[in-house]
Structures are given as C-alpha cells and as structure tokens.
Amino acid sequence: MTVYLNGQYLPIGEARVSVLDRGFIYGDGVYELIPVYQREPYRLPQHLVRLQRSLDGIRLANPCRDEQWEAIIREVIARQPFDDQGVYLQVTRGAAKRDHAFPPDAVPTVFMMSNPLPVLTREQIEGGVPVVTAADERWLHCDLKTISLLGNVLARQLAVDRGAVETVLFRDGYLTEASASNVLIVNRGRIVAPPKDNLILPGITYDATLELARDGGLPFEIRPVTRQEALAADEMWLSSSTKEVLAVTTLDGKPFAGGKPGPVYREMYRLFQSSKPRARVPA
Ligand SMILES: Cc1ncc(COP(=O)(O)O)c(C=O)c1O
C-alpha cells in the first residue's frame, strides 16, 4: 500500500515518524476519514471544513490549503488498486523535545493512507445490527476529531467483547453518540437527532442524513434525546462514513425496535444509496 508522509508517497513499510512525534507521545493531533466511492471522495469540502475546525480547536495551523489537500487525497486514491476506499488523513503537532506546552518550532506531521471501504453486508442492511450501551466517559470536546481516542477505543472494545458492532453512549441521562458513529432515533415517524454540541462529533453522515430527510420530505427534529426516550424509540440508527446508515435491532442483548429495521430506516437507506456517486453492491 502506498501512503503519503510529509510530502512523499511511499510503501507503508518505508514510512517512518520520530518517536518524539507529539501524536505518539500525547495524541496531539487531528484526523479525518473520507469515504471514496468509485474513486470519487464523498463530501470532500465538508470533510475539509471539519478538518479546519478540528485544527482550530487544538490551535494548530493548517499545513495545507484546500487545493493542496485535494491534490494529495486524489493522488493517494489513484495509487490504490481498489475503487471504494476510506482515506485516513492525520495531522500531528510534529516531533519535539517532550514538554506538554506547544513547541515553538515543530513542523506538523502529515500522514495519509487509504484502505478498502468496509463492505456492508445484506444481513447488516436488511437485518440491522446489535449494539450495547454504556456511560460516556470521554472528555468535553468530542466535537473535535482528535487522534486522542482512548475513550472511544475502550467503548468500542466493550461492543466487541459483547458481540456487538457499536457502543451507544449516554452522558447525564442523555444520548450522545456511539464509539465511532452518530446515533439518531425515530419516534412516532419523526427522526430525532441530538444537537451538534461539544459532546458529539459533527458527523458528515449525520449531516447527509438530515439533508436527505429534508429533501425527501421525512420529518425530523434536532434536540436532546433522553436515555429513556432512546431506549423506547421506534427506531435507532447508527451513522458514519464507513457504516453509512445502519439500523439497530438488538440492544444490550435484547431485540430492539421489533428486531428488524423500521420503515423510516428503509426509506433513508434508499435515499442514501441514491445520493452516492454510485451504489456499492452489498456482499
Ligand atoms: C465518535 C464519532 N462519532 C461520529 C462519527 C461519524 O462521523 P462521520 O459521519 O463523519 O464519519 C465518527 C466517525 O468515525 C466518530 O468517530
């Protein structure tokens, strides 16, 4: 696999960063994951806006202009042998003598790779997926897409340990998101999405879903969702760049929402597929 590191395209085995890189030492960096359908990045401008927002949030100057990002992203895509990809882009504060305070002269480390986009199976789309629930124990800037992901890693492992695909998180009695997905619910025919505040990542797929709902005439509202409402919802969905939109049909080991994807999900799935550059064929 060919990756990009600080101006060079290299085989992944030859890409090297310093052990003093602040990404390694402090998790001091941000990232993006951009889905690519048939070699065309999906919602690239929106991903670059979010990247800028994350960089601003950690007070790190953007090392590239948008045209430069786009050129590198397209080059990385072109160098892979597969068509549907997930481009992973990471910027850290660079290598410097270990000290918590920002180094005055470090050069940001820019890394990019692209993996095959995970294929969603018919079973996942038509049967839904299992989730577990847990307390959201992360920090108070979950709106920044930082590489400091330990809270998310621990939450995700909990799902894996229990044979589920995601862990849905609650903080102070309210739904936030899942370890690597946003969570939306449907109640009495209305989609309800938690607000994009500091407690959740402003998902590009979350935005895509609500835009599709608006354009497709599906009623929705954005407001806090209590744990009680989420657990009694008619439908619950996960949204992310790699999952698109998936329905939750098992929660904490018990059938949820009738144990099959609901009617609003099925309509959203249809809208989402028709909005993509070209439909991915499920395995
Ligand atoms: C914590 C978290 N929330 C939400 C999302 C969904 O964001 P997007 O739709 O931009 O992939 C992700 C994506 O990886 C995530 O890590």
Tab-separated table of C-alpha atoms and ligand atoms in Angstrom:
chain	number	residue	atom	x	y	z
A	1	MET	CA	0.000	0.000	0.000
A	2	THR	CA	1.272	3.454	-0.909
A	3	VAL	CA	0.875	6.110	1.773
A	4	TYR	CA	1.654	9.828	1.954
A	5	LEU	CA	4.014	11.167	4.618
A	6	ASN	CA	5.290	14.755	4.756
A	7	GLY	CA	5.487	15.335	1.016
A	8	GLN	CA	6.426	11.819	-0.098
A	9	TYR	CA	4.481	8.863	-1.476
A	10	LEU	CA	5.967	5.677	-0.005
A	11	PRO	CA	5.247	1.984	0.525
A	12	ILE	CA	3.683	1.797	4.004
A	13	GLY	CA	6.630	-0.272	5.304
A	14	GLU	CA	9.021	2.560	4.495
A	15	ALA	CA	7.023	5.361	6.146
A	16	ARG	CA	8.728	6.455	9.403
A	17	VAL	CA	7.975	9.078	12.039
A	18	SER	CA	10.011	10.124	15.064
A	19	VAL	CA	9.305	8.538	18.454
A	20	LEU	CA	9.154	12.139	19.700
A	21	ASP	CA	6.215	12.904	17.433
A	22	ARG	CA	3.567	14.526	19.608
A	23	GLY	CA	0.991	12.280	18.022
A	24	PHE	CA	2.833	9.303	19.544
A	25	ILE	CA	3.685	10.980	22.865
A	26	TYR	CA	0.495	12.977	23.582
A	27	GLY	CA	-2.121	12.024	20.982
A	28	ASP	CA	-1.652	15.669	19.951
A	29	GLY	CA	-3.238	15.727	16.525
A	30	VAL	CA	-6.424	15.527	14.491
A	31	TYR	CA	-7.699	13.311	11.699
A	32	GLU	CA	-10.342	12.767	9.059
A	33	LEU	CA	-11.773	9.673	7.420
A	34	ILE	CA	-13.156	10.377	3.975
A	35	PRO	CA	-15.208	7.721	2.191
A	36	VAL	CA	-14.469	7.288	-1.505
A	37	TYR	CA	-16.956	5.697	-3.903
A	38	GLN	CA	-15.656	4.584	-7.277
A	39	ARG	CA	-12.540	6.745	-6.699
A	40	GLU	CA	-14.614	9.853	-6.011
A	41	PRO	CA	-14.342	11.321	-2.470
A	42	TYR	CA	-17.795	11.777	-0.901
A	43	ARG	CA	-18.480	15.246	0.550
A	44	LEU	CA	-14.822	16.256	0.462
A	45	PRO	CA	-15.448	20.001	1.040
A	46	GLN	CA	-17.390	19.171	4.207
A	47	HIS	CA	-14.539	16.954	5.462
A	48	LEU	CA	-12.016	19.743	4.831
A	49	VAL	CA	-14.198	22.237	6.717
A	50	ARG	CA	-14.338	19.832	9.672
A	51	LEU	CA	-10.574	19.297	9.493
A	52	GLN	CA	-10.058	23.081	9.747
A	53	ARG	CA	-12.458	23.214	12.687
A	54	SER	CA	-10.554	20.428	14.498
A	55	LEU	CA	-7.197	22.131	13.792
A	56	ASP	CA	-8.570	25.441	15.113
A	57	GLY	CA	-9.853	23.582	18.172
A	58	ILE	CA	-6.359	22.342	19.054
A	59	ARG	CA	-4.670	25.604	17.913
A	60	LEU	CA	-2.646	24.007	15.124
A	61	ALA	CA	-2.150	25.914	11.864
A	62	ASN	CA	-3.437	24.102	8.790
A	63	PRO	CA	-0.318	22.891	6.931
A	64	CYS	CA	-2.114	22.787	3.547
A	65	ARG	CA	-4.620	24.825	1.578
A	66	ASP	CA	-7.779	23.014	0.470
A	67	GLU	CA	-6.495	22.638	-3.130
A	68	GLN	CA	-3.330	21.006	-1.777
A	69	TRP	CA	-5.341	18.629	0.411
A	70	GLU	CA	-7.498	17.703	-2.539
A	71	ALA	CA	-4.478	17.050	-4.770
A	72	ILE	CA	-2.827	14.767	-2.185
A	73	ILE	CA	-6.086	12.952	-1.443
A	74	ARG	CA	-6.692	12.324	-5.155
A	75	GLU	CA	-3.116	11.101	-5.616
A	76	VAL	CA	-3.404	8.679	-2.679
A	77	ILE	CA	-6.708	7.389	-4.118
A	78	ALA	CA	-5.167	6.962	-7.585
A	79	ARG	CA	-2.306	4.895	-6.146
A	80	GLN	CA	-4.591	2.231	-4.627
A	81	PRO	CA	-5.705	-0.831	-6.616
A	82	PHE	CA	-9.345	-0.709	-5.291
A	83	ASP	CA	-12.204	1.689	-6.154
A	84	ASP	CA	-14.186	2.143	-2.914
A	85	GLN	CA	-11.841	3.494	-0.270
A	86	GLY	CA	-11.602	5.147	3.124
A	87	VAL	CA	-8.924	7.835	3.078
A	88	TYR	CA	-7.400	8.347	6.528
A	89	LEU	CA	-5.719	11.733	6.977
A	90	GLN	CA	-3.824	12.734	10.106
A	91	VAL	CA	-2.032	15.914	11.188
A	92	THR	CA	0.002	15.998	14.404
A	93	ARG	CA	1.870	18.863	16.056
A	94	GLY	CA	5.131	17.224	14.942
A	95	ALA	CA	8.270	15.995	16.692
A	96	ALA	CA	9.809	17.995	19.547
A	97	LYS	CA	11.529	17.550	22.914
A	98	ARG	CA	8.904	16.177	25.274
A	99	ASP	CA	7.118	19.039	27.016
A	100	HIS	CA	3.370	19.472	27.341
A	101	ALA	CA	3.418	23.078	26.095
A	102	PHE	CA	3.335	23.641	22.338
A	103	PRO	CA	6.837	23.504	20.812
A	104	PRO	CA	7.705	26.861	19.243
A	105	ASP	CA	9.227	25.454	16.053
A	106	ALA	CA	7.832	21.966	15.387
A	107	VAL	CA	6.734	21.118	11.867
A	108	PRO	CA	3.373	19.302	11.698
A	109	THR	CA	3.481	15.679	10.590
A	110	VAL	CA	1.048	14.970	7.768
A	111	PHE	CA	0.138	11.354	7.081
A	112	MET	CA	-2.391	9.826	4.726
A	113	MET	CA	-3.322	6.270	3.766
A	114	SER	CA	-6.317	4.673	2.121
A	115	ASN	CA	-7.895	1.327	2.915
A	116	PRO	CA	-10.677	-0.541	1.149
A	117	LEU	CA	-14.034	0.781	2.352
A	118	PRO	CA	-15.610	-1.944	4.530
A	119	VAL	CA	-18.361	-3.675	2.585
A	120	LEU	CA	-21.754	-3.552	4.289
A	121	THR	CA	-23.462	-6.912	4.083
A	122	ARG	CA	-27.092	-7.574	3.098
A	123	GLU	CA	-27.506	-9.036	6.579
A	124	GLN	CA	-26.448	-5.738	8.188
A	125	ILE	CA	-28.642	-3.661	5.906
A	126	GLU	CA	-31.739	-5.849	5.996
A	127	GLY	CA	-31.372	-7.346	9.474
A	128	GLY	CA	-29.855	-4.429	11.376
A	129	VAL	CA	-27.007	-4.622	13.869
A	130	PRO	CA	-26.514	-5.241	17.608
A	131	VAL	CA	-25.319	-2.508	19.979
A	132	VAL	CA	-24.595	-2.299	23.675
A	133	THR	CA	-24.921	0.776	25.871
A	134	ALA	CA	-22.510	2.423	28.304
A	135	ALA	CA	-21.784	5.655	30.134
A	136	ASP	CA	-19.973	8.257	28.027
A	137	GLU	CA	-16.722	8.778	29.933
A	138	ARG	CA	-14.890	10.859	27.327
A	139	TRP	CA	-13.663	14.438	27.606
A	140	LEU	CA	-15.735	17.541	26.885
A	141	HIS	CA	-14.521	18.218	23.338
A	142	CYS	CA	-15.920	15.267	21.468
A	143	ASP	CA	-16.749	17.768	18.694
A	144	LEU	CA	-13.059	17.803	17.693
A	145	LYS	CA	-11.864	14.857	15.614
A	146	THR	CA	-8.665	14.336	17.589
A	147	ILE	CA	-6.454	11.261	17.479
A	148	SER	CA	-6.696	11.046	21.315
A	149	LEU	CA	-9.275	8.279	21.068
A	150	LEU	CA	-8.757	6.190	24.197
A	151	GLY	CA	-12.298	6.786	25.464
A	152	ASN	CA	-13.670	5.751	22.073
A	153	VAL	CA	-11.303	2.759	21.887
A	154	LEU	CA	-12.458	1.454	25.279
A	155	ALA	CA	-16.108	1.988	24.355
A	156	ARG	CA	-15.664	0.171	21.041
A	157	GLN	CA	-13.921	-2.783	22.700
A	158	LEU	CA	-16.872	-3.159	25.051
A	159	ALA	CA	-19.046	-3.707	21.960
A	160	VAL	CA	-16.591	-6.248	20.530
A	161	ASP	CA	-16.402	-8.092	23.871
A	162	ARG	CA	-20.183	-8.482	23.800
A	163	GLY	CA	-20.514	-9.412	20.145
A	164	ALA	CA	-21.987	-6.060	19.126
A	165	VAL	CA	-20.936	-3.578	16.440
A	166	GLU	CA	-21.163	-0.400	18.498
A	167	THR	CA	-21.495	1.001	21.993
A	168	VAL	CA	-24.167	3.690	22.295
A	169	LEU	CA	-23.173	6.262	24.897
A	170	PHE	CA	-25.187	8.260	27.412
A	171	ARG	CA	-23.996	11.208	29.484
A	172	ASP	CA	-26.008	12.648	32.379
A	173	GLY	CA	-29.128	10.858	31.201
A	174	TYR	CA	-28.872	11.981	27.566
A	175	LEU	CA	-27.900	10.200	24.355
A	176	THR	CA	-24.611	11.473	22.942
A	177	GLU	CA	-23.307	9.210	20.147
A	178	ALA	CA	-21.556	5.840	19.739
A	179	SER	CA	-17.838	4.986	19.863
A	180	ALA	CA	-17.325	5.737	16.153
A	181	SER	CA	-20.787	6.686	14.873
A	182	ASN	CA	-23.531	9.223	15.438
A	183	VAL	CA	-26.853	7.939	16.734
A	184	LEU	CA	-30.276	9.086	15.556
A	185	ILE	CA	-33.654	7.782	16.649
A	186	VAL	CA	-37.145	7.727	15.168
A	187	ASN	CA	-40.211	8.299	17.313
A	188	ARG	CA	-43.778	8.427	16.001
A	189	GLY	CA	-42.463	8.771	12.456
A	190	ARG	CA	-40.079	11.662	13.229
A	191	ILE	CA	-36.314	11.380	13.050
A	192	VAL	CA	-34.723	12.895	16.160
A	193	ALA	CA	-31.027	13.808	16.169
A	194	PRO	CA	-29.063	15.042	19.193
A	195	PRO	CA	-27.708	18.579	18.637
A	196	LYS	CA	-24.157	19.051	17.365
A	197	ASP	CA	-22.736	20.452	20.590
A	198	ASN	CA	-19.369	19.820	22.261
A	199	LEU	CA	-20.423	16.309	23.323
A	200	ILE	CA	-20.626	14.691	19.884
A	201	LEU	CA	-18.665	14.642	16.666
A	202	PRO	CA	-20.365	16.692	13.951
A	203	GLY	CA	-20.694	13.722	11.611
A	204	ILE	CA	-20.617	14.268	7.880
A	205	THR	CA	-23.009	11.318	7.506
A	206	TYR	CA	-25.267	12.806	10.223
A	207	ASP	CA	-25.498	15.974	8.130
A	208	ALA	CA	-26.026	13.962	4.937
A	209	THR	CA	-28.831	12.010	6.619
A	210	LEU	CA	-30.652	15.140	7.785
A	211	GLU	CA	-30.237	16.816	4.385
A	212	LEU	CA	-31.670	13.721	2.714
A	213	ALA	CA	-34.546	13.725	5.223
A	214	ARG	CA	-35.260	17.387	4.481
A	215	ASP	CA	-35.121	16.920	0.707
A	216	GLY	CA	-37.016	13.638	0.839
A	217	GLY	CA	-39.831	15.027	2.987
A	218	LEU	CA	-39.073	12.924	6.079
A	219	PRO	CA	-39.923	14.900	9.245
A	220	PHE	CA	-37.047	15.423	11.654
A	221	GLU	CA	-36.063	17.480	14.652
A	222	ILE	CA	-32.767	18.283	16.343
A	223	ARG	CA	-32.981	18.256	20.122
A	224	PRO	CA	-31.542	16.474	23.161
A	225	VAL	CA	-32.722	12.857	23.489
A	226	THR	CA	-33.073	11.370	26.959
A	227	ARG	CA	-31.821	7.879	27.675
A	228	GLN	CA	-35.396	6.854	28.398
A	229	GLU	CA	-36.621	8.122	25.025
A	230	ALA	CA	-33.735	6.480	23.163
A	231	LEU	CA	-34.305	3.118	24.807
A	232	ALA	CA	-38.031	3.240	23.991
A	233	ALA	CA	-37.574	4.603	20.437
A	234	ASP	CA	-39.402	3.130	17.450
A	235	GLU	CA	-36.088	3.020	15.550
A	236	MET	CA	-32.438	3.739	16.303
A	237	TRP	CA	-29.796	4.321	13.612
A	238	LEU	CA	-26.022	4.497	13.539
A	239	SER	CA	-24.455	6.851	11.001
A	240	SER	CA	-20.827	7.058	9.931
A	241	SER	CA	-18.658	7.278	6.849
A	242	THR	CA	-17.964	3.536	6.908
A	243	LYS	CA	-21.395	2.358	8.122
A	244	GLU	CA	-23.474	4.809	6.086
A	245	VAL	CA	-26.767	4.379	7.984
A	246	LEU	CA	-27.469	1.119	9.826
A	247	ALA	CA	-30.493	0.222	11.936
A	248	VAL	CA	-30.090	-1.063	15.498
A	249	THR	CA	-32.098	-4.241	16.015
A	250	THR	CA	-30.515	-5.663	19.187
A	251	LEU	CA	-29.691	-3.564	22.256
A	252	ASP	CA	-27.822	-4.944	25.256
A	253	GLY	CA	-28.555	-8.475	24.064
A	254	LYS	CA	-32.325	-7.993	23.638
A	255	PRO	CA	-34.326	-7.451	20.429
A	256	PHE	CA	-34.834	-3.740	19.816
A	257	ALA	CA	-37.438	-1.912	17.735
A	258	GLY	CA	-39.183	-5.129	16.754
A	259	GLY	CA	-35.879	-6.796	15.904
A	260	LYS	CA	-35.836	-5.520	12.321
A	261	PRO	CA	-35.084	-2.239	10.540
A	262	GLY	CA	-38.116	0.065	10.559
A	263	PRO	CA	-39.932	1.790	7.682
A	264	VAL	CA	-38.237	5.166	8.142
A	265	TYR	CA	-34.822	3.472	8.058
A	266	ARG	CA	-35.691	1.664	4.853
A	267	GLU	CA	-36.672	4.958	3.227
A	268	MET	CA	-33.482	6.636	4.476
A	269	TYR	CA	-31.375	3.749	3.194
A	270	ARG	CA	-32.935	4.185	-0.243
A	271	LEU	CA	-32.342	7.955	-0.199
A	272	PHE	CA	-28.752	7.479	0.942
A	273	GLN	CA	-27.931	4.966	-1.775
A	274	SER	CA	-29.329	7.195	-4.484
A	275	SER	CA	-27.266	10.156	-3.193
A	276	LYS	CA	-23.913	8.360	-3.572
A	277	PRO	CA	-21.723	8.725	-6.653
A	278	ARG	CA	-22.503	5.089	-7.473
A	279	ALA	CA	-24.155	2.407	-5.325
A	280	ARG	CA	-21.906	-0.076	-3.571
A	281	VAL	CA	-23.066	-3.635	-4.163
A	282	PRO	CA	-23.549	-5.380	-0.809
A	283	ALA	CA	-21.624	-8.621	-0.356
B	1	LIG	C1	-17.063	9.433	17.656
B	1	LIG	C2	-17.616	9.506	16.277
B	1	LIG	N1	-18.841	10.000	16.094
B	1	LIG	C3	-19.394	10.075	14.877
B	1	LIG	C4	-18.716	9.629	13.747
B	1	LIG	C5	-19.361	9.725	12.386
B	1	LIG	O1	-18.782	10.758	11.628
B	1	LIG	P1	-18.761	10.691	10.035
B	1	LIG	O2	-20.179	10.555	9.609
B	1	LIG	O3	-18.172	11.989	9.626
B	1	LIG	O4	-17.947	9.510	9.654
B	1	LIG	C6	-17.428	9.113	13.880
B	1	LIG	C7	-16.698	8.654	12.687
B	1	LIG	O5	-15.722	7.979	12.729
B	1	LIG	C8	-16.854	9.057	15.173
B	1	LIG	O6	-15.609	8.561	15.354
